[in-house]
CSV table of C-alpha atoms in Angstrom, one decimal:
chain,number,residue,atom,x,y,z
A,1,MET,CA,-33.5,52.5,0.7
A,2,PRO,CA,-32.2,48.8,1.9
A,3,ASP,CA,-28.7,48.8,3.1
A,4,ALA,CA,-27.5,47.0,0.2
A,5,ILE,CA,-26.2,43.9,2.2
A,6,PHE,CA,-29.5,42.9,3.5
A,7,ASP,CA,-31.2,43.2,-0.2
A,8,HIS,CA,-28.5,40.0,-1.6
A,9,PRO,CA,-30.1,36.9,-1.5
A,10,ARG,CA,-27.7,35.5,0.1
A,11,VAL,CA,-27.3,38.0,3.1
A,12,ALA,CA,-30.8,36.8,3.9
A,13,ARG,CA,-30.3,33.5,3.6
A,14,VAL,CA,-27.6,33.0,6.1
A,15,TYR,CA,-28.4,35.8,8.0
A,16,ASP,CA,-30.8,34.1,10.8
A,17,PRO,CA,-28.1,30.8,11.3
A,18,LEU,CA,-25.4,33.3,12.1
A,19,ASP,CA,-26.8,35.1,14.6
A,20,PRO,CA,-29.8,32.5,15.9
A,21,ASP,CA,-29.8,33.7,20.0
A,22,ARG,CA,-33.2,36.4,19.6
A,23,THR,CA,-33.5,36.5,23.0
A,24,ASP,CA,-33.7,40.1,22.6
A,25,LEU,CA,-37.1,39.9,21.7
A,26,GLU,CA,-38.1,38.8,24.8
A,27,THR,CA,-38.8,42.2,26.2
A,28,TYR,CA,-40.5,43.3,22.7
A,29,MET,CA,-42.9,40.2,23.6
A,30,ASP,CA,-43.2,41.1,26.9
A,31,LEU,CA,-44.5,44.8,25.3
A,32,VAL,CA,-46.9,43.4,23.2
A,33,ASP,CA,-48.7,41.7,26.7
A,34,LYS,CA,-47.9,44.5,28.5
A,35,PHE,CA,-50.0,47.3,26.3
A,36,GLY,CA,-52.3,44.9,25.8
A,37,ALA,CA,-51.2,45.0,21.6
A,38,THR,CA,-53.9,43.6,19.2
A,39,ALA,CA,-52.4,44.6,15.7
A,40,VAL,CA,-48.2,45.1,15.7
A,41,LEU,CA,-46.0,46.8,12.8
A,42,ASP,CA,-42.8,45.5,12.8
A,43,VAL,CA,-39.9,48.7,11.0
A,44,GLY,CA,-37.5,46.9,9.4
A,45,CYS,CA,-38.8,43.5,10.2
A,46,GLY,CA,-36.1,41.5,8.1
A,47,THR,CA,-36.0,37.8,8.1
A,48,GLY,CA,-39.3,38.2,10.1
A,49,THR,CA,-38.2,36.2,13.3
A,50,PHE,CA,-40.1,38.6,15.6
A,51,CYS,CA,-43.5,38.6,13.2
A,52,SER,CA,-43.6,35.0,13.0
A,53,ARG,CA,-43.6,34.2,16.4
A,54,LEU,CA,-45.7,37.1,16.8
A,55,ALA,CA,-48.2,35.7,14.9
A,56,ALA,CA,-47.7,32.0,16.3
A,57,GLU,CA,-47.6,32.7,19.9
A,58,ARG,CA,-50.0,35.8,19.8
A,59,GLY,CA,-52.0,34.6,17.1
A,60,ILE,CA,-52.5,38.9,16.8
A,61,ARG,CA,-52.5,40.8,13.2
A,62,VAL,CA,-48.8,41.5,12.2
A,63,LEU,CA,-47.8,43.7,9.2
A,64,GLY,CA,-43.5,43.3,8.9
A,65,VAL,CA,-42.2,46.4,6.4
A,66,ASP,CA,-38.4,46.2,5.3
A,67,PRO,CA,-37.1,47.8,2.3
A,68,ALA,CA,-34.7,45.0,1.4
A,69,GLY,CA,-36.8,42.4,-0.7
A,70,ALA,CA,-34.4,39.2,-0.5
A,71,SER,CA,-35.1,39.5,3.8
A,72,VAL,CA,-38.2,39.6,3.5
A,73,ASP,CA,-38.4,36.5,0.9
A,74,VAL,CA,-36.6,35.0,4.0
A,75,ALA,CA,-39.5,36.1,5.8
A,76,ARG,CA,-42.1,34.8,4.1
A,77,THR,CA,-40.6,30.6,4.4
A,78,LYS,CA,-41.1,30.9,8.1
A,79,THR,CA,-43.3,28.8,10.3
A,80,ASP,CA,-46.6,31.2,10.6
A,81,SER,CA,-45.2,33.3,8.0
A,82,ASP,CA,-48.8,32.9,6.1
A,83,ARG,CA,-50.6,34.7,9.4
A,84,VAL,CA,-48.1,38.0,8.8
A,85,THR,CA,-48.3,40.7,6.2
A,86,TRP,CA,-45.4,41.1,4.6
A,87,VAL,CA,-44.8,44.4,2.4
A,88,VAL,CA,-41.0,45.3,1.1
A,89,GLY,CA,-41.1,48.9,1.7
A,90,THR,CA,-40.6,51.5,5.4
A,91,ALA,CA,-42.7,52.8,7.3
A,92,SER,CA,-43.2,56.2,5.5
A,93,ASP,CA,-44.9,53.7,2.6
A,94,MET,CA,-47.2,52.4,5.1
A,95,ALA,CA,-48.4,56.0,6.1
A,96,ALA,CA,-49.0,57.1,2.5
A,97,ASP,CA,-51.5,54.1,2.8
A,98,ALA,CA,-54.8,55.0,4.2
A,99,VAL,CA,-55.1,51.3,4.5
A,100,HIS,CA,-52.6,51.5,7.5
A,101,ARG,CA,-53.0,54.8,9.5
A,102,GLN,CA,-54.2,54.5,13.1
A,103,GLN,CA,-53.9,51.0,12.9
A,104,TYR,CA,-51.2,49.4,15.3
A,105,ASP,CA,-51.5,49.9,19.3
A,106,LEU,CA,-47.6,49.0,18.9
A,107,ALA,CA,-44.9,49.8,16.7
A,108,THR,CA,-41.5,48.0,17.0
A,109,MET,CA,-38.2,48.7,15.4
A,110,THR,CA,-35.7,45.4,16.8
A,111,ALA,CA,-32.3,44.9,17.0
A,112,ASN,CA,-30.0,47.4,15.6
A,113,VAL,CA,-33.0,49.2,13.2
A,114,ALA,CA,-33.1,52.8,14.8
A,115,GLN,CA,-29.5,53.1,14.0
A,116,VAL,CA,-30.2,53.0,10.2
A,117,PHE,CA,-31.5,56.3,10.6
A,118,LEU,CA,-28.3,58.7,10.3
A,119,ASP,CA,-29.0,61.7,10.5
A,120,ASP,CA,-32.0,63.9,12.6
A,121,GLU,CA,-34.2,64.0,9.5
A,122,ALA,CA,-34.8,60.2,8.8
A,123,TRP,CA,-35.1,60.0,12.1
A,124,LEU,CA,-38.2,62.6,12.3
A,125,VAL,CA,-39.6,61.4,9.2
A,126,ASN,CA,-39.5,57.6,10.5
A,127,LEU,CA,-41.2,58.6,13.8
A,128,ARG,CA,-43.6,60.7,12.0
A,129,ALA,CA,-44.5,58.2,9.9
A,130,VAL,CA,-45.1,55.6,12.3
A,131,ARG,CA,-47.3,57.9,14.2
A,132,ALA,CA,-49.7,57.9,11.4
A,133,CYS,CA,-49.7,54.0,11.7
A,134,LEU,CA,-50.6,53.9,15.4
A,135,ARG,CA,-53.9,53.8,16.7
A,136,PRO,CA,-54.5,56.9,19.7
A,137,GLY,CA,-52.7,56.0,22.6
A,138,GLY,CA,-50.3,53.6,20.8
A,139,HIS,CA,-47.0,52.6,21.3
A,140,VAL,CA,-43.3,52.6,19.8
A,141,ALA,CA,-40.6,50.6,21.1
A,142,PHE,CA,-36.9,50.6,19.3
A,143,GLU,CA,-33.7,49.9,21.3
A,144,SER,CA,-30.3,51.9,21.1
A,145,ARG,CA,-27.2,51.4,22.2
A,146,ALA,CA,-24.8,52.5,25.3
A,147,PRO,CA,-21.3,53.6,23.9
A,148,SER,CA,-20.3,53.2,27.5
A,149,ASP,CA,-20.5,49.6,27.1
A,150,ARG,CA,-18.0,49.9,24.2
A,151,ALA,CA,-19.4,46.8,22.6
A,152,TRP,CA,-17.3,46.8,19.3
A,153,GLU,CA,-14.5,46.3,21.8
A,154,ARG,CA,-15.7,42.8,21.5
A,155,TRP,CA,-16.5,42.6,18.0
A,156,THR,CA,-13.1,40.3,17.5
A,157,LYS,CA,-12.7,37.9,15.6
A,158,GLU,CA,-10.8,36.2,18.5
A,159,LEU,CA,-14.3,36.2,20.3
A,160,THR,CA,-16.7,35.9,17.4
A,161,HIS,CA,-15.1,34.0,14.3
A,162,GLN,CA,-17.6,31.0,13.7
A,163,VAL,CA,-18.0,28.7,10.8
A,164,VAL,CA,-21.9,27.8,10.4
A,165,GLU,CA,-23.5,25.0,8.3
A,166,VAL,CA,-26.4,26.7,6.4
A,167,GLU,CA,-28.7,24.8,4.6
A,168,GLY,CA,-28.6,25.1,0.4
A,169,GLU,CA,-25.6,27.0,1.2
A,170,GLY,CA,-22.6,24.8,3.1
A,171,PRO,CA,-20.5,26.1,5.2
A,172,VAL,CA,-20.4,30.2,5.9
A,173,GLU,CA,-17.6,32.0,7.7
A,174,ASP,CA,-18.7,34.7,9.8
């Protein structure tokens, strides 16, 4: 089940303009190179920034999967998005389809995807599904947050307020 906010068409359309700094993806690009990945499964692909970039810059096979259909709709509009296979669904859906079993060298969960799994059972179900999709010797990469950083203390209106002009939407306040 998607987080309802990311399945809302307008939220999906303004997501990238409100958070354009994706320097966090450099680490994942480096991992693709380090592991010599030729096929990547991006779990929780959202609006597809990483998948489209992989397809354009590395020319490898990419499957982007996300339960939020509105986000995947945005992903399908990006440059080189036609070189990515997009699926509205979950890792468990992919693992249930024999076509995707043992097909990927690397599975990723960029940004805050790993935080979607709120209890041990949900996390375990997801990791088992990812494992089923990985080739023997495959890798999984995800982010976690360091509570000692106390990032939430910097998420104040004074420090983060912005108004962004979004094509087709007008000014959007965040």
